[in-house]
Structure formats: structure tokens, C-alpha cells
Short mmCIF file of C-alpha atoms and ligand atoms in Angstrom, two decimals:
data_model
loop_
_atom_site.label_atom_id
_atom_site.label_comp_id
_atom_site.label_asym_id
_atom_site.label_seq_id
_atom_site.Cartn_x
_atom_site.Cartn_y
_atom_site.Cartn_z
CA MET A 9 19.04 -6.45 11.21
CA GLU A 10 15.65 -6.24 12.95
CA GLN A 11 17.60 -5.75 16.17
CA LYS A 12 18.18 -2.11 15.39
CA PHE A 13 14.45 -1.46 15.80
CA ILE A 14 14.38 -2.73 19.37
CA PRO A 15 14.75 0.32 21.58
CA LYS A 16 17.31 0.16 24.39
CA SER A 17 14.97 1.57 26.97
CA LEU A 18 11.58 3.01 26.31
CA ALA A 19 9.79 3.54 29.56
CA ALA A 20 6.43 5.15 28.89
CA SER A 21 7.22 8.43 30.57
CA LYS A 22 4.29 10.37 29.18
CA GLU A 23 0.96 10.17 31.04
CA SER A 24 -1.31 10.79 28.07
CA GLY A 25 -1.50 12.43 24.70
CA LYS A 26 -2.98 12.48 21.24
CA VAL A 27 -1.43 12.31 17.79
CA THR A 28 -2.85 12.38 14.25
CA TRP A 29 -1.39 11.18 10.96
CA GLN A 30 -2.79 11.25 7.46
CA THR A 31 -1.34 8.43 5.38
CA PRO A 32 -1.76 7.63 1.71
CA SER A 33 -2.75 4.54 -0.19
CA ASN A 34 -0.31 3.28 -2.84
CA ILE A 35 -0.51 1.44 -6.14
CA ALA A 36 2.15 -1.11 -7.05
CA LEU A 37 3.73 -1.02 -10.51
CA VAL A 38 5.84 -4.13 -9.94
CA LYS A 39 3.70 -6.24 -7.63
CA TYR A 40 4.35 -7.93 -4.32
CA TRP A 41 2.64 -11.33 -4.31
CA GLY A 42 4.15 -14.02 -2.15
CA LYS A 43 5.80 -13.74 1.25
CA LYS A 44 7.83 -15.53 3.89
CA ASN A 45 7.42 -15.20 7.63
CA PRO A 46 7.22 -12.57 9.14
CA GLN A 47 5.85 -10.51 6.26
CA LEU A 48 9.02 -10.66 4.20
CA PRO A 49 8.48 -10.30 0.47
CA GLU A 50 9.56 -12.96 -2.01
CA ASN A 51 10.39 -10.22 -4.52
CA THR A 52 11.04 -6.52 -4.73
CA SER A 53 8.05 -4.29 -5.46
CA ILE A 54 7.75 -0.64 -6.40
CA SER A 55 4.77 1.68 -6.13
CA PHE A 56 3.41 5.15 -6.70
CA THR A 57 2.32 6.73 -3.45
CA LEU A 58 -1.15 8.23 -3.93
CA SER A 59 -2.44 11.55 -2.77
CA ASN A 60 -6.24 11.75 -2.49
CA CYS A 61 -6.91 8.23 -1.23
CA HIS A 62 -5.78 8.37 2.35
CA THR A 63 -6.55 7.42 5.94
CA THR A 64 -6.60 9.88 8.83
CA THR A 65 -6.02 8.32 12.22
CA THR A 66 -5.95 9.95 15.63
CA LEU A 67 -4.38 7.86 18.35
CA THR A 68 -5.31 8.93 21.87
CA TYR A 69 -3.32 7.29 24.64
CA GLY A 70 -3.37 7.30 28.43
CA LYS A 71 -1.39 5.36 31.03
CA ARG A 72 -3.16 2.24 32.29
CA LYS A 73 -3.59 2.07 36.06
CA ASP A 74 -2.66 -1.58 36.25
CA VAL A 75 -1.22 -3.40 33.32
CA LYS A 76 -2.89 -6.78 33.35
CA GLY A 77 -3.54 -9.10 30.45
CA THR A 78 -3.38 -8.08 26.88
CA TYR A 79 -3.56 -4.77 25.01
CA ASP A 80 -6.20 -2.25 25.88
CA PHE A 81 -7.59 -0.47 22.82
CA LYS A 82 -10.69 0.34 20.87
CA VAL A 83 -11.16 1.16 17.24
CA ILE A 84 -13.51 3.85 15.96
CA LEU A 85 -14.23 3.97 12.23
CA ASP A 86 -16.15 6.96 10.91
CA GLY A 87 -17.28 7.85 14.42
CA LYS A 88 -18.59 4.35 15.29
CA GLU A 89 -16.90 1.73 17.42
CA GLU A 90 -15.78 -1.12 15.15
CA GLU A 91 -15.22 -4.52 16.79
CA ASP A 92 -14.44 -6.27 13.49
CA PHE A 93 -11.04 -4.60 13.09
CA LYS A 94 -9.82 -5.56 16.53
CA PRO A 95 -8.41 -9.04 15.72
CA LYS A 96 -6.28 -7.66 12.87
CA ILE A 97 -4.90 -4.90 15.08
CA GLU A 98 -4.35 -7.32 17.93
CA THR A 99 -2.24 -9.51 15.60
CA PHE A 100 -0.38 -6.40 14.47
CA PHE A 101 0.32 -5.40 18.09
CA LYS A 102 1.59 -8.89 18.90
CA ARG A 103 4.01 -8.71 15.99
CA ILE A 104 5.37 -5.29 16.87
CA GLU A 105 5.46 -5.48 20.65
CA ARG A 106 9.18 -6.35 20.68
CA TYR A 107 9.85 -3.08 18.91
CA VAL A 108 7.24 -0.97 20.73
CA PRO A 109 7.57 -2.00 24.38
CA PHE A 110 5.14 0.61 25.70
CA LEU A 111 2.16 -0.99 23.88
CA ARG A 112 0.71 -2.64 26.98
CA GLU A 113 1.28 0.36 29.19
CA TYR A 114 -1.33 2.55 27.54
CA THR A 115 -5.03 2.49 26.80
CA PHE A 116 -5.44 3.45 23.15
CA VAL A 117 -8.32 4.85 21.16
CA ILE A 118 -7.69 4.47 17.43
CA ASP A 119 -10.06 6.87 15.70
CA THR A 120 -9.85 6.46 11.96
CA LYS A 121 -11.52 7.49 8.71
CA ASN A 122 -10.77 6.98 5.03
CA SER A 123 -11.11 9.61 2.31
CA PHE A 124 -12.47 6.94 -0.02
CA PRO A 125 -15.87 5.34 0.56
CA HIS A 126 -16.08 2.42 2.94
CA SER A 127 -16.35 -0.94 1.11
CA SER A 128 -15.31 0.73 -2.13
CA GLY A 129 -13.06 -2.23 -2.76
CA ILE A 130 -10.03 0.03 -2.25
CA ALA A 131 -7.80 -1.67 0.26
CA SER A 132 -7.58 0.46 3.37
CA SER A 133 -5.06 -1.82 5.06
CA ALA A 134 -1.98 -0.10 3.55
CA SER A 135 -2.95 3.41 4.59
CA GLY A 136 -4.65 2.18 7.78
CA MET A 137 -1.65 0.25 9.08
CA SER A 138 0.87 2.91 8.15
CA ALA A 139 -1.24 5.49 10.03
CA ILE A 140 -1.15 3.44 13.25
CA ALA A 141 2.58 2.81 12.79
CA LEU A 142 3.30 6.52 12.41
CA CYS A 143 1.16 7.42 15.42
CA LEU A 144 3.10 4.90 17.53
CA MET A 145 6.35 6.33 16.23
CA SER A 146 5.26 9.80 17.32
CA ILE A 147 4.82 8.44 20.85
CA GLU A 148 8.26 6.82 20.64
CA LYS A 149 9.70 10.14 19.52
CA GLU A 150 8.25 11.85 22.62
CA ILE A 151 10.13 9.34 24.76
CA ASN A 152 13.29 9.13 22.65
CA ILE A 153 13.95 12.67 21.46
CA ASN A 154 17.24 11.65 19.85
CA LEU A 155 15.52 9.63 17.15
CA THR A 156 16.60 11.04 13.78
CA GLU A 157 14.06 11.79 11.08
CA GLU A 158 15.46 9.03 8.90
CA ALA A 159 15.30 6.48 11.70
CA PHE A 160 11.75 7.63 12.51
CA TYR A 161 10.41 7.00 9.00
CA GLN A 162 12.40 3.81 8.51
CA LYS A 163 11.00 2.29 11.67
CA ALA A 164 7.49 3.53 10.82
CA SER A 165 7.72 1.67 7.51
CA PHE A 166 9.18 -1.38 9.29
CA LEU A 167 6.27 -1.47 11.75
CA ALA A 168 3.68 -0.82 9.03
CA ARG A 169 5.05 -3.82 7.10
CA LEU A 170 4.26 -6.05 10.05
CA GLY A 171 0.63 -4.89 9.86
CA SER A 172 0.21 -5.37 6.13
CA GLY A 173 3.13 -5.87 3.76
CA SER A 174 2.29 -3.19 1.22
CA ALA A 175 1.65 -0.71 4.08
CA CYS A 176 5.41 -0.19 4.32
CA ARG A 177 5.15 1.58 0.95
CA SER A 178 2.54 3.99 2.39
CA VAL A 179 4.85 6.16 4.49
CA LYS A 180 6.97 8.10 2.04
CA GLY A 181 6.39 9.52 -1.47
CA ASP A 182 6.49 9.67 -4.36
CA ILE A 183 7.83 6.31 -5.55
CA VAL A 184 8.73 3.65 -3.01
CA VAL A 185 10.69 0.38 -3.26
CA TRP A 186 10.27 -2.49 -0.86
CA GLY A 187 12.37 -5.64 -0.93
CA ALA A 188 16.11 -6.03 -1.29
CA HIS A 189 17.33 -5.55 -4.86
CA GLU A 190 20.96 -5.78 -5.91
CA ASN A 191 20.69 -2.67 -8.07
CA ILE A 192 18.90 -0.41 -5.61
CA GLU A 193 21.11 0.88 -2.87
CA GLY A 194 19.61 0.74 0.60
CA SER A 195 16.67 -1.45 -0.48
CA SER A 196 15.53 -3.87 2.18
CA ASP A 197 13.04 -6.65 2.83
CA LEU A 198 12.31 -5.01 6.17
CA TYR A 199 10.97 -1.61 5.06
CA GLY A 200 10.22 0.57 2.08
CA ILE A 201 12.58 3.32 0.93
CA PRO A 202 11.91 6.30 -1.34
CA TYR A 203 13.13 5.55 -4.85
CA VAL A 204 15.61 8.27 -5.74
CA ASP A 205 17.63 6.78 -8.60
CA GLY A 206 16.63 9.26 -11.26
CA VAL A 207 13.01 9.65 -12.28
CA ALA A 208 12.02 11.64 -15.37
CA SER A 209 9.64 14.49 -14.60
CA ILE A 210 6.72 12.89 -16.48
CA PHE A 211 6.47 10.23 -13.76
CA LYS A 212 6.59 12.72 -10.90
CA ASN A 213 3.00 13.79 -11.28
CA TYR A 214 1.43 10.76 -12.90
CA GLN A 215 -2.34 10.51 -12.62
CA ASP A 216 -4.28 7.51 -11.32
CA THR A 217 -8.04 7.26 -11.72
CA ILE A 218 -9.49 4.33 -9.80
CA LEU A 219 -12.56 2.80 -11.41
CA LEU A 220 -14.74 1.17 -8.78
CA ILE A 221 -15.94 -1.86 -10.72
CA ASP A 222 -16.93 -3.91 -7.73
CA LYS A 223 -17.46 -2.33 -4.37
CA GLY A 224 -17.91 -5.44 -2.24
CA GLU A 225 -15.64 -7.03 0.31
CA LYS A 226 -12.50 -8.60 -1.11
CA GLN A 227 -13.24 -12.10 -2.41
CA VAL A 228 -9.79 -13.40 -1.49
CA SER A 229 -7.93 -11.90 1.45
CA SER A 230 -4.36 -11.01 0.66
CA THR A 231 -3.15 -13.38 3.38
CA VAL A 232 -4.83 -16.27 1.57
CA GLY A 233 -3.54 -14.95 -1.75
CA HIS A 234 0.08 -14.72 -0.63
CA ASN A 235 -0.10 -18.20 0.84
CA LEU A 236 -1.18 -19.61 -2.49
CA MET A 237 2.27 -18.74 -3.81
CA HIS A 238 3.75 -21.42 -1.55
CA GLY A 239 4.13 -24.46 -3.74
CA HIS A 240 2.76 -22.60 -6.76
CA PRO A 241 4.19 -24.23 -9.92
CA PHE A 242 5.27 -20.89 -11.43
CA ALA A 243 6.28 -19.08 -8.25
CA GLU A 244 10.07 -19.19 -8.62
CA GLN A 245 9.89 -17.93 -12.19
CA ARG A 246 7.54 -15.13 -11.15
CA PHE A 247 9.85 -13.95 -8.36
CA LEU A 248 12.78 -13.82 -10.80
CA GLN A 249 10.66 -11.95 -13.33
CA ALA A 250 9.76 -9.31 -10.73
CA GLN A 251 13.47 -8.76 -9.92
CA GLU A 252 14.13 -8.34 -13.64
CA ASN A 253 11.17 -5.98 -13.99
CA ILE A 254 12.68 -3.77 -11.32
CA ASN A 255 15.79 -3.44 -13.51
CA LYS A 256 13.55 -2.56 -16.44
CA ILE A 257 11.52 0.02 -14.56
CA LYS A 258 14.73 1.69 -13.39
CA ASP A 259 15.66 2.31 -17.02
CA ILE A 260 12.11 3.35 -17.86
CA PHE A 261 12.08 5.97 -15.09
CA ALA A 262 15.50 7.28 -16.00
CA ASN A 263 14.86 7.43 -19.76
CA SER A 264 11.28 8.71 -19.64
CA ASP A 265 10.23 5.64 -21.63
CA VAL A 266 6.45 5.79 -21.34
CA ASP A 267 5.79 3.09 -23.97
CA GLN A 268 7.91 0.59 -22.05
CA PHE A 269 6.24 1.75 -18.84
CA ILE A 270 2.84 0.83 -20.29
CA GLU A 271 4.02 -2.59 -21.36
CA LEU A 272 5.64 -3.38 -18.05
CA VAL A 273 2.83 -2.12 -15.83
CA GLU A 274 0.04 -3.86 -17.73
CA SER A 275 2.02 -7.08 -17.91
CA GLU A 276 2.65 -6.94 -14.15
CA ALA A 277 -1.09 -6.52 -13.48
CA LEU A 278 -2.06 -9.41 -15.73
CA THR A 279 0.71 -11.59 -14.30
CA LEU A 280 -0.60 -11.01 -10.76
CA HIS A 281 -4.03 -12.21 -11.90
CA ALA A 282 -2.52 -15.07 -13.89
CA MET A 283 -0.82 -16.27 -10.70
CA MET A 284 -4.21 -16.33 -8.98
CA MET A 285 -5.80 -18.17 -11.88
CA THR A 286 -3.08 -20.84 -11.81
CA SER A 287 -2.92 -21.45 -8.06
CA HIS A 288 -4.78 -24.15 -6.11
CA PRO A 289 -7.46 -23.24 -5.29
CA TYR A 290 -7.75 -20.88 -8.28
CA PHE A 291 -9.54 -17.56 -8.51
CA ILE A 292 -10.71 -15.09 -11.09
CA LEU A 293 -10.92 -11.71 -9.42
CA MET A 294 -11.58 -9.72 -12.58
CA LYS A 295 -15.22 -9.08 -13.43
CA PRO A 296 -16.69 -8.78 -16.93
CA ASN A 297 -16.52 -5.00 -16.56
CA THR A 298 -12.82 -5.18 -15.69
CA LEU A 299 -12.25 -6.74 -19.11
CA GLU A 300 -14.59 -4.26 -20.81
CA VAL A 301 -12.50 -1.41 -19.43
CA ILE A 302 -9.19 -3.04 -20.41
CA ASN A 303 -10.39 -3.49 -23.98
CA LYS A 304 -11.70 0.06 -24.14
CA VAL A 305 -8.34 1.36 -22.90
CA TRP A 306 -6.49 -0.58 -25.58
CA THR A 307 -8.81 0.70 -28.32
CA TYR A 308 -8.54 4.28 -27.05
CA ARG A 309 -4.75 4.05 -27.02
CA LYS A 310 -4.65 2.70 -30.57
CA LYS A 311 -7.04 5.33 -31.87
CA THR A 312 -5.60 8.40 -30.15
CA GLY A 313 -1.94 7.58 -29.47
CA SER A 314 -2.65 8.23 -25.79
CA LYS A 315 -0.31 6.90 -23.09
CA LEU A 316 -3.18 5.73 -20.90
CA CYS A 317 -2.64 2.31 -19.32
CA PHE A 318 -4.10 0.18 -16.54
CA THR A 319 -3.01 -1.74 -13.52
CA LEU A 320 -4.95 -3.95 -11.10
CA ASP A 321 -4.82 -4.86 -7.44
CA ALA A 322 -6.00 -8.18 -6.09
CA GLY A 323 -9.57 -7.34 -7.06
CA ALA A 324 -11.82 -6.20 -9.89
CA ASN A 325 -11.15 -2.44 -9.69
CA VAL A 326 -9.01 -0.84 -12.37
CA HIS A 327 -6.36 1.83 -11.80
CA LEU A 328 -5.90 3.96 -14.90
CA LEU A 329 -2.47 5.57 -15.11
CA TYR A 330 -1.66 8.49 -17.42
CA PRO A 331 0.63 11.51 -17.71
CA GLU A 332 -0.66 14.81 -16.34
CA ILE A 333 -0.55 16.39 -19.78
CA GLU A 334 -3.40 14.06 -20.84
CA LYS A 335 -5.50 14.80 -17.78
CA GLU A 336 -8.32 16.66 -19.48
CA ALA A 337 -8.73 14.29 -22.43
CA VAL A 338 -8.46 11.10 -20.42
CA GLN A 339 -10.81 12.28 -17.71
CA GLU A 340 -13.38 13.16 -20.36
CA PHE A 341 -12.94 9.67 -21.87
CA ILE A 342 -13.41 8.10 -18.44
CA LYS A 343 -16.55 10.10 -17.74
CA SER A 344 -18.16 9.53 -21.10
CA LYS A 345 -17.05 5.99 -21.96
CA LEU A 346 -15.88 4.11 -18.87
CA ALA A 347 -18.09 5.30 -16.00
CA ILE A 348 -20.88 2.98 -17.19
CA TYR A 349 -18.72 -0.02 -16.26
CA CYS A 350 -18.34 1.21 -12.67
CA LYS A 351 -20.69 0.46 -9.75
CA ASP A 352 -22.92 3.53 -9.44
CA LYS A 353 -20.69 5.13 -12.10
CA SER A 354 -18.15 5.83 -9.40
CA PHE A 355 -14.47 6.52 -9.84
CA ILE A 356 -11.83 8.49 -7.94
CA HIS A 357 -9.27 10.79 -9.52
CA ASP A 358 -5.95 10.58 -7.77
CA CYS A 359 -2.29 11.28 -8.54
CA VAL A 360 1.19 10.62 -7.25
CA GLY A 361 1.65 12.10 -3.78
CA SER A 362 4.40 13.01 -1.39
CA GLY A 363 3.73 10.67 1.55
CA ALA A 364 2.31 10.75 5.07
CA LYS A 365 1.69 13.97 6.96
CA GLN A 366 1.31 14.62 10.64
CA LEU A 367 -1.75 16.76 11.35
CA LYS A 368 -1.97 19.15 14.27
CA ILE A 369 -5.55 18.81 15.44
O1 LIG B 22 -0.15 -5.75 1.63
P1 LIG B 22 -0.98 -6.92 1.25
O2 LIG B 22 -0.64 -8.15 2.00
O3 LIG B 22 -2.46 -6.59 1.33
O4 LIG B 22 -0.67 -7.30 -0.28
C1 LIG B 22 -0.96 -6.44 -1.35
C2 LIG B 22 -0.70 -7.10 -2.63
C3 LIG B 22 -1.07 -6.33 -3.88
O5 LIG B 22 -1.82 -5.17 -3.59
C4 LIG B 22 -1.92 -7.21 -4.78
C5 LIG B 22 0.18 -5.95 -4.67
C6 LIG B 22 1.03 -4.87 -4.08
O6 LIG B 22 2.25 -4.92 -4.27
O7 LIG B 22 0.48 -3.91 -3.49
#
């Protein structure tokens, strides 16, 4: 199957150029946690593509005079050269070189910035890797003008996955599925696809406010986290549960069942953390303020009948999900009652978005 992403001939015919993509972050509803080589998920996951949290990357490329040794690139983050990112991108390049044969033929400058604050604890790897993947695809498109739009985005997602698994869900909007599932046509372990099986309008413009509980570096890298699922005593059961939760969320989306949505999404978040707490070594990534927020959300829901719920990534930050119709009330609640649990009272309002955009700059 991967074979279809290996181009027949892709001689780097262009001398130089520059391309810019703006790519979104995403938040998983049914979580990906556990993988096989090379970056293949143990279960299907599904996510909302976000809108305001995004990465903008400009890739400048020029033909190398003599192609010796390894890749030739530098990374600039927020205007400053960043050596620390190079090993991750080098690994990414090694993984994708089969599919992007012109990689060694150019000198690249990867100039990138995130819309969310650096070290905010929001993972930039999903949006960051999908941005590089899309920029490379734009170069491929210059060389291979017959590439269809569908093939372009599918390969972009395929490449992004090889950078960071969840990055394959950061190409398209507004809901994306990654991982083969018997009840989702076209779903694949190799790339994410837009979920189009009937979604009630309430979920089309769902809101996500990210509470920045802990802004530091991630305590457990996702690579380490995924590896802990190998030999985990509950792993097989968890993977089956995720497949079943995909069936459930299909019905939820189709039937506009927000109460079931809440139950499923919160359970998924807590299960992800439960898997970390029961692995060896074990971790607790929630902070006291994570739990404060969760309890406040539950009380608020009970008192007001609100449909506000939470989900978590592999960290302490909380994503608060709610229908657009509750925007004003919930945002007031966040400002007045939850901001105190955030580092520097900081949070980011976001919502479901439509996917990556190429910028002409
Ligand atoms: O893409 P990775 O390897 O950083 O893994 C991300 C895993 C979670 O964010 C915890 C869940 C998910 O599905 O996004």
C-alpha cells in the first residue's frame, strides 16, 4: 500500500523556490495511544481539527551544488535558528526519503512559528510536522503537475504521520479519522481522512478552550508513552475499546447525541491517563489543578444543565469542549472560575476548523 506514495520519477527540476503553509493543531476525541513500526496506530482515532492554534511554516529551497552526505537544512523558530529541532526533523527526513526522493538535492530553510505561545504545553509536533509535509508536497506538485488534489492531501497526511502520528490528522478539517476501521470507508492506518459519515450541525462548530495548567516541557515524550503500551497488561482491551468507541461516536455524530458525546469523550481522556498510570514505569501527568478544573466542570454541568465537557492530551492541560450556543456563558465561567487554575491565568479559545491552508507570501 505504501508503494503508491513512491513517485515513479521525481527529478528535482526546479532550481529554487519558497512555499508557505499554515496548519492546524488537533484534539483527539477517541485517542491514539500505542503504535507499531513505522508509526502505525494500534487503534483508530478521531479528532476535531482546530482553528486558532496553528503553525505557519515557510520552506525555502535551492538546488545544492554537490550532493554529498546527509540532508542540508536549518530550522528557524520565531526568527531564531533552533538547533534542538534538527534531530527530530532529521529522523523525519530519513523516514520519508523513499517517498520524497528530492530531499537530498536541495538546501532547505524551515522557517516556522506557532500561533500559541512557545512552551505552552500545547504540542506543536502535529501542526509542525504537517506543515513541513505540506510544503514538501507543494514542491512535489511543481515537479509532478498531474498529482490530483486528493492524492496531494492523502500523501501529505501520509508523510506527516511519519513525523508524528497525530500530525496526519492535522491536514484536513473538520473531523478526521486515522486508523483502519471496518465501519469507516476509506479509513487507513497510513493516513488520516476527513470524516464525512453524517455529522449533526452542533458538532460542526464545536468550541475548544485550552486551559494552560502547566506550561513546561512535556514530562513524558509521546514516543516513550506509546512504547509503554508494548507489554502493557491492559493494552489489548484498550485497543478493542477504542474500536468500539469509534462505532459509538459515529452514532453520536449522526444523532446529535451530546450527552453521549460528553460521556465518551471524558471517558476516553481518563482512560488515556489511566493507561499511563498503569504502565511500567508509571506516570501521573495530571496536576492538582487539572483535577480542580475537572471537578468544577462536573459541578457546573450539574448546576446549569450545560453541555460543557473536558478532554486531555498526554499532559496536564485541559481542553474544554462545548457547543457554540453556550459560548458566552461558558467563556464567562472560564474567565471567572477556572482561569485561577491556569499558569498566569492563561487559556486559549479555539474552535473546530477547516484544515491546512497554503499562504501566498
Ligand atoms: O502524535 P503523537 O505521537 O505525539 O501522539 C499523540 C497522542 C495523544 O495526543 C495523547 C492522543 C492523540 O490521539 O492525539
